[in-house]
Amino acid sequence: MTAADLPGVTVITGASEGIGRSLALELARRGEAVALLARRKPLLDEAVAEIAKAGGRAIAVPCDVTEREAVRAAIAGIEQSFGPVERVIANAGGGKRAPGAALDAAAIEATMRLNYMGTVHTIEAALPFMLARRRGHLVIMSSLAALLGLPGAAGYSAAKAAVARLGESLQIDLAPHGIDVTLLYPGFVDKGGKKKRRPLAMSLARMTRRTADAIQARRRCSLYPASLRLLLALVRGLPAGLRVSLLSRFAKKG
Ligand SMILES: NC(=O)c1ccc[n+]([C@@H]2O[C@H](COP(=O)([O-])OP(=O)(O)OC[C@H]3O[C@@H](n4cnc5c(N)ncnc54)[C@H](OP(=O)(O)O)[C@@H]3O)[C@@H](O)[C@H]2O)c1
């Protein structure tokens, strides 16, 4: 039997911690073979061992998604040795809050490079295999922060809006090729620890289940939780002056 005969694989980037790790464990529990990508191999190995112990099939693939050639090599390696890539979840991302008054092009470029180019590299690497088979599923991790500019999030909100527009365009272009695209817009996640609780945050467990359900149903688009989605839609709909003065109450001076 060659790798091509094996069942389809789900690749998850940013799987060494947080949502990506939790999602990898959940999808493995639901029977998917998962390839976990991130930079820190020891953390990936731990997650893979946990999946194997529970009877799942997983592989750790250390890789920096900002490095185009490294991502191409990683996906090609998975295709060769682990199985055909059926689904790719471009989850690696994040960004530090920074006041707009301290606007720093280098920090914004790094946020864009991780969230946007990391997603582009991941999709670019998997696409030729999916196109050849005329099947596949691309999942893009945006955020409710993409819906409007939030305080201290000039780089992050913009990067997440960019991945969302990328995904919308790919949904149109790739449908005739048999490739589905899912756009995820989660709200805040409470991952425990010392971090301050954020408004209407979901627990990691709930967030993971909602995300896995949306992915497995191949939904085109999922915005959650409904409470934060509605709140943001309401704020978005306010007259600009009112919206700015309301949101500026939450901005850190700096
Ligand atoms: N947390 C939230 O409230 C929230 C809300 C909405 C959307 N999101 C989005 O959901 C995704 C996951 O968020 P999270 O909170 O789980 O993040 P997290 O806990 O900070 O984890 C980020 C993951 O990305 C990986 N990563 C970072 N830079 C990378 C790189 N250059 N190459 C490969 N992997 C890299 C990290 O692993 P290594 O350091 O080992 O590489 C880690 O596994 C992100 O796209 C985030 O924007 C998060």
Tab-separated table of C-alpha atoms and ligand atoms in Angstrom:
chain	number	residue	atom	x	y	z
A	1	MET	CA	0.000	0.000	0.000
A	2	THR	CA	1.370	3.483	-0.860
A	3	ALA	CA	0.701	6.732	1.046
A	4	ALA	CA	-1.826	7.660	-1.685
A	5	ASP	CA	-3.994	4.689	-0.678
A	6	LEU	CA	-4.196	5.833	2.956
A	7	PRO	CA	-7.276	7.734	4.239
A	8	GLY	CA	-7.333	11.517	3.774
A	9	VAL	CA	-5.289	13.601	6.184
A	10	THR	CA	-6.171	16.845	7.962
A	11	VAL	CA	-3.259	19.283	8.293
A	12	ILE	CA	-3.523	21.829	11.130
A	13	THR	CA	-1.072	24.705	11.407
A	14	GLY	CA	-0.406	26.329	14.778
A	15	ALA	CA	-1.133	23.004	16.459
A	16	SER	CA	1.433	23.127	19.266
A	17	GLU	CA	-0.878	25.008	21.650
A	18	GLY	CA	-4.171	26.859	22.031
A	19	ILE	CA	-7.032	26.337	19.601
A	20	GLY	CA	-4.933	24.460	17.033
A	21	ARG	CA	-3.754	21.844	19.509
A	22	SER	CA	-7.204	21.413	21.000
A	23	LEU	CA	-8.750	21.104	17.530
A	24	ALA	CA	-6.166	18.494	16.482
A	25	LEU	CA	-7.058	16.377	19.522
A	26	GLU	CA	-10.797	16.776	18.877
A	27	LEU	CA	-10.609	15.909	15.158
A	28	ALA	CA	-8.387	12.909	15.940
A	29	ARG	CA	-10.949	11.813	18.543
A	30	ARG	CA	-13.588	12.057	15.793
A	31	GLY	CA	-11.497	9.702	13.621
A	32	GLU	CA	-9.443	12.016	11.409
A	33	ALA	CA	-5.747	11.385	10.731
A	34	VAL	CA	-4.055	14.651	11.685
A	35	ALA	CA	-0.731	16.286	10.785
A	36	LEU	CA	0.255	18.893	13.387
A	37	LEU	CA	2.406	21.825	12.214
A	38	ALA	CA	4.097	24.531	14.295
A	39	ARG	CA	7.648	25.578	15.155
A	40	ARG	CA	8.061	23.926	18.583
A	41	LYS	CA	8.617	20.228	17.972
A	42	PRO	CA	8.582	19.109	21.642
A	43	LEU	CA	5.062	20.487	22.065
A	44	LEU	CA	3.932	18.844	18.821
A	45	ASP	CA	5.436	15.523	19.937
A	46	GLU	CA	3.516	15.730	23.223
A	47	ALA	CA	0.214	16.311	21.400
A	48	VAL	CA	0.945	13.489	18.938
A	49	ALA	CA	1.718	11.121	21.820
A	50	GLU	CA	-1.574	12.075	23.491
A	51	ILE	CA	-3.482	11.341	20.264
A	52	ALA	CA	-1.670	8.021	19.723
A	53	LYS	CA	-2.381	6.993	23.320
A	54	ALA	CA	-6.093	7.532	22.684
A	55	GLY	CA	-5.881	5.331	19.563
A	56	GLY	CA	-5.670	8.120	16.952
A	57	ARG	CA	-3.307	8.636	14.024
A	58	ALA	CA	-1.100	11.746	14.082
A	59	ILE	CA	2.254	13.102	12.953
A	60	ALA	CA	4.329	16.076	14.141
A	61	VAL	CA	5.733	18.330	11.408
A	62	PRO	CA	7.910	21.187	12.680
A	63	CYS	CA	7.532	24.110	10.311
A	64	ASP	CA	7.444	27.910	10.260
A	65	VAL	CA	4.465	29.029	8.150
A	66	THR	CA	6.135	32.325	7.292
A	67	GLU	CA	8.735	30.347	5.291
A	68	ARG	CA	7.218	29.556	1.891
A	69	GLU	CA	9.609	26.768	0.898
A	70	ALA	CA	9.466	25.138	4.332
A	71	VAL	CA	5.665	24.906	4.119
A	72	ARG	CA	5.837	23.448	0.610
A	73	ALA	CA	8.337	20.812	1.803
A	74	ALA	CA	6.217	20.026	4.870
A	75	ILE	CA	3.005	19.421	2.891
A	76	ALA	CA	4.847	17.415	0.208
A	77	GLY	CA	6.398	15.298	2.974
A	78	ILE	CA	2.980	14.620	4.522
A	79	GLU	CA	1.601	13.581	1.103
A	80	GLN	CA	4.518	11.204	0.599
A	81	SER	CA	4.744	9.550	3.965
A	82	PHE	CA	1.450	10.016	5.846
A	83	GLY	CA	-1.372	10.182	3.302
A	84	PRO	CA	-3.204	12.426	0.838
A	85	VAL	CA	-4.021	15.849	2.257
A	86	GLU	CA	-7.814	16.121	2.204
A	87	ARG	CA	-8.163	19.119	4.508
A	88	VAL	CA	-5.882	21.979	5.539
A	89	ILE	CA	-6.700	24.199	8.503
A	90	ALA	CA	-4.680	27.434	8.299
A	91	ASN	CA	-4.914	28.241	11.987
A	92	ALA	CA	-1.442	29.578	12.891
A	93	GLY	CA	-1.821	33.224	13.773
A	94	GLY	CA	-2.195	35.828	16.456
A	95	GLY	CA	-0.986	39.308	17.241
A	96	LYS	CA	-0.080	41.542	20.153
A	97	ARG	CA	-2.270	44.468	21.130
A	98	ALA	CA	-0.519	47.760	20.459
A	99	PRO	CA	-1.866	51.306	20.734
A	100	GLY	CA	-2.274	53.059	17.394
A	101	ALA	CA	-0.227	55.997	18.699
A	102	ALA	CA	2.766	53.625	18.813
A	103	LEU	CA	2.182	52.417	15.245
A	104	ASP	CA	5.140	50.244	14.273
A	105	ALA	CA	5.410	49.106	10.652
A	106	ALA	CA	7.723	46.207	11.555
A	107	ALA	CA	5.237	44.796	14.076
A	108	ILE	CA	2.362	45.189	11.610
A	109	GLU	CA	4.410	43.493	8.892
A	110	ALA	CA	5.161	40.565	11.236
A	111	THR	CA	1.454	40.198	12.092
A	112	MET	CA	0.559	40.286	8.399
A	113	ARG	CA	3.323	37.834	7.548
A	114	LEU	CA	2.158	35.303	10.138
A	115	ASN	CA	-1.615	35.588	9.694
A	116	TYR	CA	-1.890	36.445	6.006
A	117	MET	CA	1.226	35.100	4.274
A	118	GLY	CA	1.239	32.070	6.594
A	119	THR	CA	-2.265	31.256	5.336
A	120	VAL	CA	-1.275	31.920	1.721
A	121	HIS	CA	1.815	29.659	2.016
A	122	THR	CA	-0.256	26.877	3.578
A	123	ILE	CA	-2.926	26.990	0.877
A	124	GLU	CA	-0.384	27.352	-1.919
A	125	ALA	CA	1.453	24.248	-0.760
A	126	ALA	CA	-1.658	22.040	-0.559
A	127	LEU	CA	-3.502	23.310	-3.619
A	128	PRO	CA	-1.649	21.412	-6.407
A	129	PHE	CA	-2.400	18.082	-4.696
A	130	MET	CA	-6.070	18.997	-4.218
A	131	LEU	CA	-6.438	20.299	-7.785
A	132	ALA	CA	-4.935	17.092	-9.166
A	133	ARG	CA	-7.494	15.024	-7.218
A	134	ARG	CA	-10.323	17.534	-7.843
A	135	ARG	CA	-11.214	17.410	-4.152
A	136	GLY	CA	-10.164	18.995	-0.890
A	137	HIS	CA	-11.123	21.384	1.886
A	138	LEU	CA	-9.379	24.602	2.888
A	139	VAL	CA	-10.204	26.099	6.292
A	140	ILE	CA	-9.166	29.669	7.055
A	141	MET	CA	-9.014	31.019	10.596
A	142	SER	CA	-10.140	34.632	10.607
A	143	SER	CA	-11.692	36.249	13.702
A	144	LEU	CA	-14.670	38.380	14.705
A	145	ALA	CA	-11.957	41.074	15.025
A	146	ALA	CA	-12.019	41.147	11.199
A	147	LEU	CA	-15.503	42.674	11.211
A	148	LEU	CA	-14.360	46.078	12.428
A	149	GLY	CA	-11.224	47.857	13.602
A	150	LEU	CA	-10.888	47.192	17.331
A	151	PRO	CA	-8.883	49.262	19.826
A	152	GLY	CA	-5.177	48.354	19.835
A	153	ALA	CA	-5.705	45.908	16.984
A	154	ALA	CA	-4.770	47.885	13.855
A	155	GLY	CA	-2.432	45.125	12.639
A	156	TYR	CA	-4.484	42.162	13.838
A	157	SER	CA	-7.938	43.340	12.641
A	158	ALA	CA	-6.458	44.189	9.236
A	159	ALA	CA	-4.651	40.835	8.894
A	160	LYS	CA	-7.784	38.892	9.828
A	161	ALA	CA	-9.882	40.949	7.362
A	162	ALA	CA	-7.257	40.164	4.705
A	163	VAL	CA	-7.473	36.391	5.246
A	164	ALA	CA	-11.275	36.622	5.144
A	165	ARG	CA	-11.256	38.396	1.751
A	166	LEU	CA	-8.676	35.880	0.500
A	167	GLY	CA	-11.002	33.039	1.511
A	168	GLU	CA	-14.118	34.620	-0.014
A	169	SER	CA	-12.365	34.987	-3.327
A	170	LEU	CA	-11.003	31.431	-3.228
A	171	GLN	CA	-14.508	30.095	-2.440
A	172	ILE	CA	-15.632	31.398	-5.826
A	173	ASP	CA	-12.558	30.349	-7.800
A	174	LEU	CA	-12.085	26.881	-6.346
A	175	ALA	CA	-15.688	25.602	-6.259
A	176	PRO	CA	-15.565	24.499	-9.931
A	177	HIS	CA	-12.443	22.472	-9.035
A	178	GLY	CA	-14.235	20.512	-6.319
A	179	ILE	CA	-12.458	22.331	-3.467
A	180	ASP	CA	-14.483	23.684	-0.534
A	181	VAL	CA	-13.383	26.691	1.518
A	182	THR	CA	-14.576	27.313	5.091
A	183	LEU	CA	-14.136	30.713	6.731
A	184	LEU	CA	-14.105	30.753	10.530
A	185	TYR	CA	-14.684	33.936	12.552
A	186	PRO	CA	-14.450	32.978	16.230
A	187	GLY	CA	-14.757	35.465	19.052
A	188	PHE	CA	-12.564	35.582	22.143
A	189	VAL	CA	-11.388	32.333	23.667
A	190	ASP	CA	-10.724	31.919	27.352
A	191	LYS	CA	-7.710	29.609	27.558
A	192	GLY	CA	-7.407	29.795	31.334
A	193	GLY	CA	-4.170	31.014	32.923
A	194	LYS	CA	-3.580	34.515	34.237
A	195	LYS	CA	-4.927	36.386	31.209
A	196	LYS	CA	-7.743	38.861	31.862
A	197	ARG	CA	-11.164	37.508	30.825
A	198	ARG	CA	-12.376	39.104	27.623
A	199	PRO	CA	-15.956	40.073	26.741
A	200	LEU	CA	-18.295	37.168	25.950
A	201	ALA	CA	-15.330	34.781	25.746
A	202	MET	CA	-15.958	31.100	25.008
A	203	SER	CA	-14.213	28.319	26.899
A	204	LEU	CA	-11.567	26.492	24.876
A	205	ALA	CA	-13.614	23.269	25.050
A	206	ARG	CA	-16.762	24.923	23.678
A	207	MET	CA	-14.812	26.817	21.058
A	208	THR	CA	-13.136	23.586	19.940
A	209	ARG	CA	-16.442	21.726	19.536
A	210	ARG	CA	-18.059	24.613	17.621
A	211	THR	CA	-15.021	24.893	15.359
A	212	ALA	CA	-14.791	21.143	14.697
A	213	ASP	CA	-18.551	21.003	13.916
A	214	ALA	CA	-18.304	23.889	11.417
A	215	ILE	CA	-15.258	22.295	9.776
A	216	GLN	CA	-16.730	18.815	9.466
A	217	ALA	CA	-19.998	20.228	8.088
A	218	ARG	CA	-17.832	22.140	5.548
A	219	ARG	CA	-19.782	25.315	6.318
A	220	ARG	CA	-18.822	28.180	4.017
A	221	CYS	CA	-18.741	30.620	6.857
A	222	SER	CA	-19.172	30.486	10.613
A	223	LEU	CA	-19.244	33.435	13.036
A	224	TYR	CA	-19.480	32.591	16.756
A	225	PRO	CA	-20.534	33.025	19.496
A	226	ALA	CA	-23.796	34.650	18.338
A	227	SER	CA	-23.754	37.066	21.318
A	228	LEU	CA	-20.445	38.730	20.356
A	229	ARG	CA	-21.262	38.565	16.669
A	230	LEU	CA	-24.505	40.509	17.296
A	231	LEU	CA	-22.805	43.006	19.590
A	232	LEU	CA	-20.131	43.740	16.986
A	233	ALA	CA	-22.743	44.029	14.198
A	234	LEU	CA	-24.597	46.524	16.365
A	235	VAL	CA	-21.448	48.584	17.002
A	236	ARG	CA	-20.525	48.391	13.298
A	237	GLY	CA	-23.959	49.830	12.442
A	238	LEU	CA	-23.606	52.873	14.718
A	239	PRO	CA	-22.870	56.281	13.202
A	240	ALA	CA	-19.069	56.524	12.873
A	241	GLY	CA	-18.683	59.271	15.490
A	242	LEU	CA	-20.627	57.329	18.085
A	243	ARG	CA	-18.774	54.081	17.260
A	244	VAL	CA	-15.376	55.751	17.652
A	245	SER	CA	-16.211	57.442	20.940
A	246	LEU	CA	-17.686	54.200	22.332
A	247	LEU	CA	-14.723	52.014	21.321
A	248	SER	CA	-12.125	54.589	22.381
A	249	ARG	CA	-13.215	53.957	25.999
A	250	PHE	CA	-11.551	50.553	25.638
A	251	ALA	CA	-8.348	51.873	24.054
A	252	LYS	CA	-5.162	51.971	26.100
A	253	LYS	CA	-3.408	55.305	25.987
A	254	GLY	CA	0.158	54.954	24.738
B	1	LIG	N1	-7.491	33.273	21.124
B	1	LIG	C1	-8.535	33.938	20.663
B	1	LIG	O1	-9.291	34.552	21.439
B	1	LIG	C2	-8.832	33.929	19.180
B	1	LIG	C3	-10.030	34.476	18.731
B	1	LIG	C4	-10.321	34.466	17.367
B	1	LIG	C5	-9.406	33.929	16.463
B	1	LIG	N2	-8.231	33.435	16.923
B	1	LIG	C6	-7.288	32.889	15.933
B	1	LIG	O2	-7.175	31.496	16.153
B	1	LIG	C7	-5.860	31.065	15.823
B	1	LIG	C8	-5.241	30.359	17.025
B	1	LIG	O3	-5.233	31.254	18.107
B	1	LIG	P1	-4.716	30.808	19.555
B	1	LIG	O4	-5.270	31.800	20.499
B	1	LIG	O5	-4.941	29.378	19.757
B	1	LIG	O6	-3.154	31.089	19.395
B	1	LIG	P2	-1.952	30.655	20.359
B	1	LIG	O7	-2.425	29.954	21.581
B	1	LIG	O8	-1.080	31.868	20.502
B	1	LIG	O9	-1.187	29.591	19.455
B	1	LIG	C9	-0.646	30.002	18.237
B	1	LIG	C10	-0.168	28.778	17.502
B	1	LIG	O10	0.414	29.227	16.260
B	1	LIG	C11	1.733	28.708	16.163
B	1	LIG	N3	2.587	29.625	15.436
B	1	LIG	C12	2.894	30.919	15.742
B	1	LIG	N4	3.745	31.406	14.821
B	1	LIG	C13	3.964	30.403	13.922
B	1	LIG	C14	4.761	30.285	12.771
B	1	LIG	N5	5.502	31.319	12.315
B	1	LIG	N6	4.769	29.113	12.089
B	1	LIG	C15	4.025	28.065	12.535
B	1	LIG	N7	3.250	28.113	13.609
B	1	LIG	C16	3.229	29.272	14.307
B	1	LIG	C17	2.197	28.518	17.611
B	1	LIG	O11	3.164	27.489	17.683
B	1	LIG	P3	4.760	27.676	17.682
B	1	LIG	O12	5.054	28.873	18.522
B	1	LIG	O13	5.219	26.378	18.240
B	1	LIG	O14	5.138	27.848	16.242
B	1	LIG	C18	0.917	28.031	18.264
B	1	LIG	O15	0.757	26.648	18.052
B	1	LIG	C19	-5.107	32.312	15.405
B	1	LIG	O16	-5.150	32.443	14.013
B	1	LIG	C20	-5.876	33.435	16.072
B	1	LIG	O17	-5.702	34.652	15.412
B	1	LIG	C21	-7.922	33.413	18.246
